[in-house]
XYZ file of C-alpha atoms in Angstrom:
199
model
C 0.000 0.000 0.000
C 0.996 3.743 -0.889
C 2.043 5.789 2.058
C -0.650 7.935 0.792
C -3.126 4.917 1.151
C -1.703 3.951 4.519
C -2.491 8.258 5.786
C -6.172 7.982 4.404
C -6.756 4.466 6.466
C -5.722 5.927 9.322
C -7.819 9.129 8.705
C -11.264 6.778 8.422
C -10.237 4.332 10.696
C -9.356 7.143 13.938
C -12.560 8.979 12.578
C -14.396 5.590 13.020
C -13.314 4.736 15.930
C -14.338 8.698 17.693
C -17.304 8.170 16.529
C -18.110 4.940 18.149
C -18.282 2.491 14.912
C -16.572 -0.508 14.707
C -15.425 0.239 11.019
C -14.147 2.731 8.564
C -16.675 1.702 5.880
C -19.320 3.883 7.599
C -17.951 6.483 5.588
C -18.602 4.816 2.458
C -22.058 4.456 3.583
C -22.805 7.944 4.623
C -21.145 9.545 0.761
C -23.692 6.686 -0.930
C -26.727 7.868 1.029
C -25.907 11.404 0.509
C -25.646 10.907 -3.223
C -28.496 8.757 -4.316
C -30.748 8.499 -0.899
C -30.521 4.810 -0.793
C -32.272 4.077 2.183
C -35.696 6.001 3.380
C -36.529 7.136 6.180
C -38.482 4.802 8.050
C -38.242 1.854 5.795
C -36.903 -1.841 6.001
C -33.320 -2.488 5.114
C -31.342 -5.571 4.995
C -27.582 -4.784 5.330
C -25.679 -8.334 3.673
C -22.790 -9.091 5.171
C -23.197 -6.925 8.161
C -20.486 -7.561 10.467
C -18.909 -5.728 12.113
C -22.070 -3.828 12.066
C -21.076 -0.272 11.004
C -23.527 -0.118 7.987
C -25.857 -1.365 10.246
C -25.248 1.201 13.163
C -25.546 3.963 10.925
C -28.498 3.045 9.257
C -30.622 2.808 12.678
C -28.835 5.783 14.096
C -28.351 8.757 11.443
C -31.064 7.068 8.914
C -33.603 5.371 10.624
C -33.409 6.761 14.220
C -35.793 4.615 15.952
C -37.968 4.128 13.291
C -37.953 1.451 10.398
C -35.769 -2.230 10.842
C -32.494 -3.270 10.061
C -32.122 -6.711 9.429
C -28.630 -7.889 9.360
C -27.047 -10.902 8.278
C -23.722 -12.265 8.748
C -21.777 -15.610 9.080
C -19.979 -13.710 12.005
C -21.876 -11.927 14.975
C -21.717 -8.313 15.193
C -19.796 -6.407 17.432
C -22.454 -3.647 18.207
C -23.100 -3.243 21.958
C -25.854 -2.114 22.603
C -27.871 -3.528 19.225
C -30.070 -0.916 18.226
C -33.927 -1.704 19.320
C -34.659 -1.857 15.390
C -32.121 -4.339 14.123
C -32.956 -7.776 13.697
C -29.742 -10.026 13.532
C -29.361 -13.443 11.437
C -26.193 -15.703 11.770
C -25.442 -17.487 9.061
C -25.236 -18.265 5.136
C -27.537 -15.744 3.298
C -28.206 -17.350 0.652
C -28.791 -20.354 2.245
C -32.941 -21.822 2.093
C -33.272 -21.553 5.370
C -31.911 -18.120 5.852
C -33.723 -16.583 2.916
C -36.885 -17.951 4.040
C -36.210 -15.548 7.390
C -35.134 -12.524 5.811
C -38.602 -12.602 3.585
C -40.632 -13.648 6.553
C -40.219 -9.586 8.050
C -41.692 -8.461 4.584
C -40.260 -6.698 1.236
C -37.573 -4.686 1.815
C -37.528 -0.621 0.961
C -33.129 -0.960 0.566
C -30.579 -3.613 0.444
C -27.082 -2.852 1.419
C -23.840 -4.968 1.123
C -20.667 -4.248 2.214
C -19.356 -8.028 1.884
C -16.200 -8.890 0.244
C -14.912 -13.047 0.125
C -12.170 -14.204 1.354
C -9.387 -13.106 -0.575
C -6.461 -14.879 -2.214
C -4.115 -12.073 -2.892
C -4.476 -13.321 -6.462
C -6.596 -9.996 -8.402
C -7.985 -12.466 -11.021
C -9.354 -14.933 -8.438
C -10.462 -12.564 -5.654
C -11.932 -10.196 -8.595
C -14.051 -13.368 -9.726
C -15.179 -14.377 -6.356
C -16.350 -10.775 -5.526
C -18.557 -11.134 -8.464
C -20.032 -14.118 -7.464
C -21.092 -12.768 -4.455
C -22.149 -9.682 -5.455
C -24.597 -11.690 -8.080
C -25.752 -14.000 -5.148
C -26.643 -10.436 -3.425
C -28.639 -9.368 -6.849
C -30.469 -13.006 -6.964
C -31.053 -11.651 -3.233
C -32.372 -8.559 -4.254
C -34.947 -9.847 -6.648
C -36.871 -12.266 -4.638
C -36.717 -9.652 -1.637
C -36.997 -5.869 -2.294
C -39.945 -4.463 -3.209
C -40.742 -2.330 -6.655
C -39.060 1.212 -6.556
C -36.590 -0.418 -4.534
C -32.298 0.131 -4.064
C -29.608 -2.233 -3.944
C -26.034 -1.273 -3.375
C -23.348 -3.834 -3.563
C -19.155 -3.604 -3.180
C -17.534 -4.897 -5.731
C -13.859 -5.703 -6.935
C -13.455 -5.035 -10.619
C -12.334 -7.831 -12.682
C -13.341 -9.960 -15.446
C -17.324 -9.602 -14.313
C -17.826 -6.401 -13.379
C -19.258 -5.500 -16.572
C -21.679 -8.113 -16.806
C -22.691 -7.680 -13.382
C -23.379 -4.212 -13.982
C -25.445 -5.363 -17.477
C -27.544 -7.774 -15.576
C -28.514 -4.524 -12.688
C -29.217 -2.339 -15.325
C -31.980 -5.023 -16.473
C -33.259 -4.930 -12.948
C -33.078 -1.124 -12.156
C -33.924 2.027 -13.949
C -31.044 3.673 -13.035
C -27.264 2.014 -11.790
C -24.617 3.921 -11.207
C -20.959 3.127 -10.238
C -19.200 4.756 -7.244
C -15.892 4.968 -5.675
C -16.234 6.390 -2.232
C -13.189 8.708 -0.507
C -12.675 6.558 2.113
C -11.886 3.705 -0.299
C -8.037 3.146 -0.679
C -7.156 4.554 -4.003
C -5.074 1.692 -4.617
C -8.271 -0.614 -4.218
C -10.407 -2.054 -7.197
C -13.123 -1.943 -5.219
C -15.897 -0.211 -6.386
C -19.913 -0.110 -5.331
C -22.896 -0.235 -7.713
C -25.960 1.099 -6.845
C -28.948 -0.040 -8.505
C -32.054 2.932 -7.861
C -35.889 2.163 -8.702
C -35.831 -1.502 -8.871
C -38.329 -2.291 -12.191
């Protein structure tokens, strides 16, 4: 990493920490919502691979504030003490039949969120193409889940995929757009699409 890369980490990640998340991504988060109003006030939101729960956290504080549900799933436990009254917590795969069937049982979803990345390699080809199947497993996600008029916003690493990826949201949603946040590394492929007004 560029010292330059290494300085902006430690920006977000002090920031973070003042402000009492467990995570620097919060700030990719907050310049997303800004932008394109992802999540409403009020609404249901599912935040996909939640832990450590910053998304989550500032969703039910700064977005929701009381109001609306988070639910948030993860195949780790999140770190937030207390839990916000509004989020609703799910251990475990997804995508898996028996964890889908819970995250529809609270209703359609207004917004989903995902911060997830796999496990990487260190290998850009290989980490690039698992990002993208996650990121599609979050779409398949999206479509049996959110409700019409609906956002999704997903991180991905660009590779090989990321332009069929982005085809197959643009099918979905009337408007995509791709984003690189500030308090991404510049060094980083990673990138988030956000899919607004799902058809």
């Amino acid at each position: 990493m560029a010292d330059k890369d290494y300085k902006e980490s430690d920006f977000w990640a002090q920031k973070a920490k003042k402000e009492g998340y467990p995570a620097r991504s919060v700030y990719k988060l907050e310049e997303l919502q800004k932008a394109y109003k992802i999540i409403p006030n009020g609404g249901r939101i599912m935040d996909v691979g939640a832990a450590p729960g910053s998304w989550t956290l500032y969703v039910a504080r700064n977005i929701l504030k009381g109001k609306g549900q988070v639910v948030s799933v993860d195949l780790k436990d999140l770190t937030l003490c207390p839990l916000p009254q509004n989020v609703v917590t799910l251990k475990g795969d997804a995508f898996s039949k028996e964890n889908l069937e819970k995250l529809k049982s609270f209703g359609e979803y207004d917004s989903i969120i995902s911060d997830a990345a796999p496990s990487t390699s260190g290998n850009k080809a290989v980490d690039a193409a698992r990002s993208a199947e996650l990121v599609n497993s979050v779409i398949t996600l999206a479509g049996e889940c959110l409700k019409k008029n609906s956002s999704l916003v997903v991180k991905i690493f660009q590779g090989e995929d990321f332009q069929n990826t982005v085809n197959r949201m643009k099918g979905m949603f009337k408007k995509v757009v791709i984003h690189k946040p500030k308090a991404c590394r510049t060094s980083s492929v990673e990138v988030y699409i956000v899919g607004l007004n799902l058809i």
